[in-house]
PDB file of C-alpha atoms in Angstrom:
ATOM      1  CA  MET S1279     112.525-138.139  35.048  1.00 84.00           C
ATOM      2  CA  HIS S1280     115.048-139.935  32.830  1.00 88.00           C
ATOM      3  CA  VAL S1281     113.570-141.313  29.614  1.00 90.00           C
ATOM      4  CA  THR S1282     115.163-143.263  26.774  1.00 90.00           C
ATOM      5  CA  LEU S1283     113.343-143.018  23.443  1.00 89.00           C
ATOM      6  CA  THR S1284     114.206-145.537  20.730  1.00 89.00           C
ATOM      7  CA  CYS S1285     112.889-144.107  17.473  1.00 89.00           C
ATOM      8  CA  SER S1286     112.476-146.487  14.523  1.00 88.00           C
ATOM      9  CA  ASN S1287     111.768-145.225  11.019  1.00 86.00           C
ATOM     10  CA  THR S1288     109.114-147.654   9.752  1.00 86.00           C
ATOM     11  CA  SER S1289     110.163-147.339   6.092  1.00 84.00           C
ATOM     12  CA  THR S1290     113.967-147.664   6.482  1.00 85.00           C
ATOM     13  CA  GLN S1291     113.944-149.722   9.714  1.00 83.00           C
ATOM     14  CA  GLU S1292     116.728-147.473  11.076  1.00 84.00           C
ATOM     15  CA  ALA S1293     116.629-146.887  14.822  1.00 86.00           C
ATOM     16  CA  VAL S1294     118.084-144.042  16.869  1.00 85.00           C
ATOM     17  CA  GLU S1295     118.186-143.765  20.649  1.00 85.00           C
ATOM     18  CA  ALA S1296     117.844-140.521  22.621  1.00 83.00           C
ATOM     19  CA  GLU S1297     118.209-140.077  26.366  1.00 86.00           C
ATOM     20  CA  LEU S1298     116.151-137.213  27.758  1.00 85.00           C
ATOM     21  CA  GLU S1299     115.617-135.580  31.111  1.00 85.00           C
ATOM     22  CA  ILE S1300     111.934-134.651  31.197  1.00 84.00           C
ATOM     23  CA  GLY S1301     111.276-131.640  33.403  1.00 79.00           C
ATOM     24  CA  GLU S1302     108.102-129.708  32.781  1.00 80.00           C
ATOM     25  CA  ARG S1303     107.527-130.407  29.079  1.00 87.00           C
ATOM     26  CA  VAL S1304     109.472-131.611  26.028  1.00 89.00           C
ATOM     27  CA  VAL S1305     107.993-131.158  22.540  1.00 90.00           C
ATOM     28  CA  VAL S1306     108.901-133.601  19.760  1.00 90.00           C
ATOM     29  CA  GLY S1307     108.389-133.117  16.023  1.00 88.00           C
ATOM     30  CA  ARG S1308     109.934-131.580  12.887  1.00 87.00           C
ATOM     31  CA  GLN S1309     110.752-128.295  14.635  1.00 86.00           C
ATOM     32  CA  LEU S1310     114.426-127.336  14.777  1.00 82.00           C
ATOM     33  CA  GLY S1311     115.727-127.672  18.306  1.00 80.00           C
ATOM     34  CA  SER S1312     113.433-130.552  19.166  1.00 82.00           C
ATOM     35  CA  PRO S1313     115.351-133.142  21.210  1.00 80.00           C
ATOM     36  CA  LEU S1314     114.107-135.814  18.801  1.00 80.00           C
ATOM     37  CA  MET S1315     113.808-134.030  15.461  1.00 79.00           C
ATOM     38  CA  LEU S1316     111.877-136.125  12.949  1.00 85.00           C
ATOM     39  CA  GLN S1317     111.323-135.721   9.220  1.00 85.00           C
ATOM     40  CA  GLY S1318     108.203-136.373   7.172  1.00 85.00           C
ATOM     41  CA  GLU S1319     105.370-134.550   5.432  1.00 85.00           C
ATOM     42  CA  ALA S1320     102.744-136.090   7.716  1.00 89.00           C
ATOM     43  CA  LEU S1321     104.560-134.923  10.863  1.00 88.00           C
ATOM     44  CA  SER S1322     103.857-131.612  12.555  1.00 91.00           C
ATOM     45  CA  ARG S1323     106.556-129.231  13.764  1.00 89.00           C
ATOM     46  CA  GLN S1324     105.197-129.875  17.251  1.00 92.00           C
ATOM     47  CA  HIS S1325     103.737-133.368  16.957  1.00 92.00           C
ATOM     48  CA  PHE S1326     103.533-134.476  20.590  1.00 93.00           C
ATOM     49  CA  ALA S1327     104.726-133.411  24.026  1.00 92.00           C
ATOM     50  CA  LEU S1328     106.144-135.429  26.899  1.00 92.00           C
ATOM     51  CA  SER S1329     105.580-134.171  30.424  1.00 91.00           C
ATOM     52  CA  VAL S1330     105.611-135.461  33.976  1.00 90.00           C
ATOM     53  CA  VAL S1331     102.371-135.158  35.943  1.00 88.00           C
ATOM     54  CA  ASP S1332     102.251-136.566  39.489  1.00 87.00           C
ATOM     55  CA  ASP S1333     105.422-138.634  38.862  1.00 87.00           C
ATOM     56  CA  GLN S1334     103.811-140.181  35.753  1.00 91.00           C
ATOM     57  CA  LEU S1335     105.126-139.640  32.206  1.00 92.00           C
ATOM     58  CA  THR S1336     102.346-138.453  29.884  1.00 94.00           C
ATOM     59  CA  VAL S1337     102.106-137.922  26.124  1.00 95.00           C
ATOM     60  CA  GLU S1338      99.970-135.101  24.712  1.00 95.00           C
ATOM     61  CA  ASN S1339      98.923-135.230  21.046  1.00 95.00           C
ATOM     62  CA  LEU S1340      99.597-131.832  19.429  1.00 95.00           C
ATOM     63  CA  SER S1341      98.944-132.900  15.824  1.00 94.00           C
ATOM     64  CA  SER S1342      95.830-133.439  13.756  1.00 92.00           C
ATOM     65  CA  ASN S1343      97.897-135.973  11.763  1.00 91.00           C
ATOM     66  CA  GLY S1344      97.641-138.444  14.611  1.00 90.00           C
ATOM     67  CA  THR S1345      99.542-139.894  17.524  1.00 94.00           C
ATOM     68  CA  ARG S1346      98.901-143.415  18.779  1.00 94.00           C
ATOM     69  CA  ILE S1347      99.881-145.062  22.054  1.00 95.00           C
ATOM     70  CA  ASN S1348     100.275-148.845  21.701  1.00 96.00           C
ATOM     71  CA  GLY S1349      98.015-148.755  18.640  1.00 94.00           C
ATOM     72  CA  VAL S1350      95.259-146.648  20.247  1.00 95.00           C
ATOM     73  CA  SER S1351      94.648-143.191  18.731  1.00 94.00           C
ATOM     74  CA  LEU S1352      95.106-140.264  21.082  1.00 94.00           C
ATOM     75  CA  PRO S1353      92.618-137.428  20.387  1.00 95.00           C
ATOM     76  CA  LEU S1354      94.022-133.993  19.541  1.00 93.00           C
ATOM     77  CA  GLN S1355      95.108-131.950  22.601  1.00 93.00           C
ATOM     78  CA  GLU S1356      94.523-134.906  24.945  1.00 93.00           C
ATOM     79  CA  SER S1357      97.087-136.631  27.153  1.00 92.00           C
ATOM     80  CA  SER S1358      97.669-140.237  28.065  1.00 94.00           C
ATOM     81  CA  PRO S1359     100.047-141.783  30.613  1.00 94.00           C
ATOM     82  CA  VAL S1360     102.815-144.007  29.242  1.00 95.00           C
ATOM     83  CA  GLN S1361     104.938-146.621  30.949  1.00 93.00           C
ATOM     84  CA  SER S1362     108.213-148.330  30.226  1.00 94.00           C
ATOM     85  CA  GLY S1363     107.863-150.508  27.132  1.00 94.00           C
ATOM     86  CA  ASP S1364     105.003-148.503  25.594  1.00 95.00           C
ATOM     87  CA  PHE S1365     105.116-147.400  21.954  1.00 96.00           C
ATOM     88  CA  ILE S1366     104.310-143.931  20.629  1.00 94.00           C
ATOM     89  CA  GLU S1367     103.355-144.250  16.968  1.00 94.00           C
ATOM     90  CA  LEU S1368     103.515-141.379  14.482  1.00 92.00           C
ATOM     91  CA  PRO S1369     103.223-141.356  10.683  1.00 92.00           C
ATOM     92  CA  GLY S1370     106.421-143.130   9.583  1.00 89.00           C
ATOM     93  CA  TYR S1371     107.859-143.700  13.076  1.00 91.00           C
ATOM     94  CA  GLN S1372     107.509-145.958  16.086  1.00 93.00           C
ATOM     95  CA  ILE S1373     109.064-144.749  19.343  1.00 92.00           C
ATOM     96  CA  ARG S1374     109.661-147.107  22.274  1.00 94.00           C
ATOM     97  CA  VAL S1375     109.637-145.491  25.727  1.00 94.00           C
ATOM     98  CA  GLU S1376     111.926-146.690  28.524  1.00 93.00           C
ATOM     99  CA  LEU S1377     111.787-144.989  31.930  1.00 91.00           C
ATOM    100  CA  ARG S1378     114.789-144.950  34.250  1.00 82.00           C
ATOM    101  CA  GLU S1379     115.063-143.847  37.829  1.00 68.00           C
ATOM    102  CA  ALA S1380     117.883-141.448  38.721  1.00 59.00           C
ATOM    103  CA  GLY S1381     119.320-143.902  41.267  1.00 54.00           C
ATOM    104  CA  HIS S1382     119.878-146.553  38.594  1.00 51.00           C
ATOM    105  CA  ASP S1383     122.149-144.370  36.476  1.00 48.00           C
ATOM    106  CA  ALA S1384     125.860-144.932  36.257  1.00 44.00           C
ATOM    107  CA  ILE S1385     128.194-142.288  37.601  1.00 41.00           C
ATOM    108  CA  ALA S1386     127.255-139.016  35.916  1.00 43.00           C
ATOM    109  CA  GLY S1387     128.945-138.556  32.583  1.00 42.00           C
ATOM    110  CA  GLU S1388     130.678-141.930  32.642  1.00 44.00           C
ATOM    111  CA  GLY S1389     130.848-143.321  29.117  1.00 44.00           C
ATOM    112  CA  LYS S1390     128.105-141.058  27.770  1.00 46.00           C
ATOM    113  CA  SER S1391     128.100-138.301  25.189  1.00 43.00           C
ATOM    114  CA  PRO S1392     126.820-134.900  26.201  1.00 42.00           C
ATOM    115  CA  ALA S1393     123.109-134.464  25.455  1.00 44.00           C
ATOM    116  CA  TRP S1394     123.724-132.025  22.598  1.00 41.00           C
ATOM    117  CA  GLN S1395     125.840-134.615  20.782  1.00 43.00           C
ATOM    118  CA  ALA S1396     123.051-137.181  21.001  1.00 45.00           C
ATOM    119  CA  TYR S1397     120.581-134.674  19.572  1.00 47.00           C
ATOM    120  CA  GLY S1398     122.952-133.864  16.730  1.00 48.00           C
ATOM    121  CA  LYS S1399     123.332-137.541  15.883  1.00 47.00           C
ATOM    122  CA  ILE S1400     119.564-137.911  15.785  1.00 51.00           C
ATOM    123  CA  ALA S1401     119.138-134.898  13.521  1.00 52.00           C
ATOM    124  CA  LEU S1402     121.869-136.096  11.146  1.00 49.00           C
ATOM    125  CA  LYS S1403     120.409-139.586  11.090  1.00 53.00           C
ATOM    126  CA  PHE S1404     117.181-138.278   9.578  1.00 56.00           C
ATOM    127  CA  PHE S1405     118.575-135.423   7.464  1.00 60.00           C
ATOM    128  CA  ASP S1406     120.976-135.745   4.565  1.00 65.00           C
ATOM    129  CA  PRO S1407     124.208-133.886   5.464  1.00 68.00           C
ATOM    130  CA  LEU S1408     124.457-132.647   1.853  1.00 73.00           C
ATOM    131  CA  GLU S1409     121.032-130.985   2.148  1.00 76.00           C
ATOM    132  CA  ILE S1410     122.038-129.370   5.438  1.00 79.00           C
ATOM    133  CA  THR S1411     125.275-128.044   3.895  1.00 85.00           C
ATOM    134  CA  LEU S1412     123.389-126.682   0.883  1.00 87.00           C
ATOM    135  CA  ALA S1413     120.855-124.932   3.136  1.00 89.00           C
ATOM    136  CA  ILE S1414     123.606-123.334   5.253  1.00 93.00           C
ATOM    137  CA  CYS S1415     125.491-122.133   2.155  1.00 94.00           C
ATOM    138  CA  SER S1416     122.278-120.715   0.681  1.00 94.00           C
ATOM    139  CA  LEU S1417     121.546-118.795   3.871  1.00 95.00           C
ATOM    140  CA  ALA S1418     125.107-117.451   3.949  1.00 96.00           C
ATOM    141  CA  CYS S1419     124.823-116.257   0.333  1.00 96.00           C
ATOM    142  CA  ILE S1420     121.513-114.536   1.064  1.00 95.00           C
ATOM    143  CA  GLY S1421     123.067-112.845   4.104  1.00 95.00           C
ATOM    144  CA  ILE S1422     126.036-111.591   2.077  1.00 95.00           C
ATOM    145  CA  PHE S1423     123.717-110.359  -0.683  1.00 94.00           C
ATOM    146  CA  ILE S1424     121.557-108.424   1.810  1.00 94.00           C
ATOM    147  CA  TYR S1425     124.674-106.969   3.462  1.00 93.00           C
ATOM    148  CA  TYR S1426     125.987-105.604   0.154  1.00 92.00           C
ATOM    149  CA  ILE S1427     122.588-104.166  -0.806  1.00 93.00           C
ATOM    150  CA  ALA S1428     122.282-102.416   2.570  1.00 88.00           C
ATOM    151  CA  THR S1429     125.756-100.822   2.373  1.00 82.00           C
TER     152      THR S1429
END
């Protein structure tokens, strides 16, 4: 199932759009590698999951910090169906869900970035590139230090 998620940061009012192909299950949260990687102390690494059950998109709350669907709290470890136009609300974010059928897509790849580029744009939108560079350099220095100690 093709899904477009429009994620708005409620404090900065910035919005980012991600197009996903939902197969069995897609987990969203702070975790690296998440297709929609979010940032915030009140967010869990695995905050919620999207899955398709009987041709219906569902959201499962994986966080004790709360997930709301159109303003209604979703209990922990419970799922709720969502439709086009629904909002998934997390601490600091509001995500609008748009469902698309495969037949309504344009010719594959026409005018679209590869999926990994979209994910990278989302990650960079919510993370300061300077912090990312500093973290990578720190890890490289630690690796070099361990290499020299071991040899």
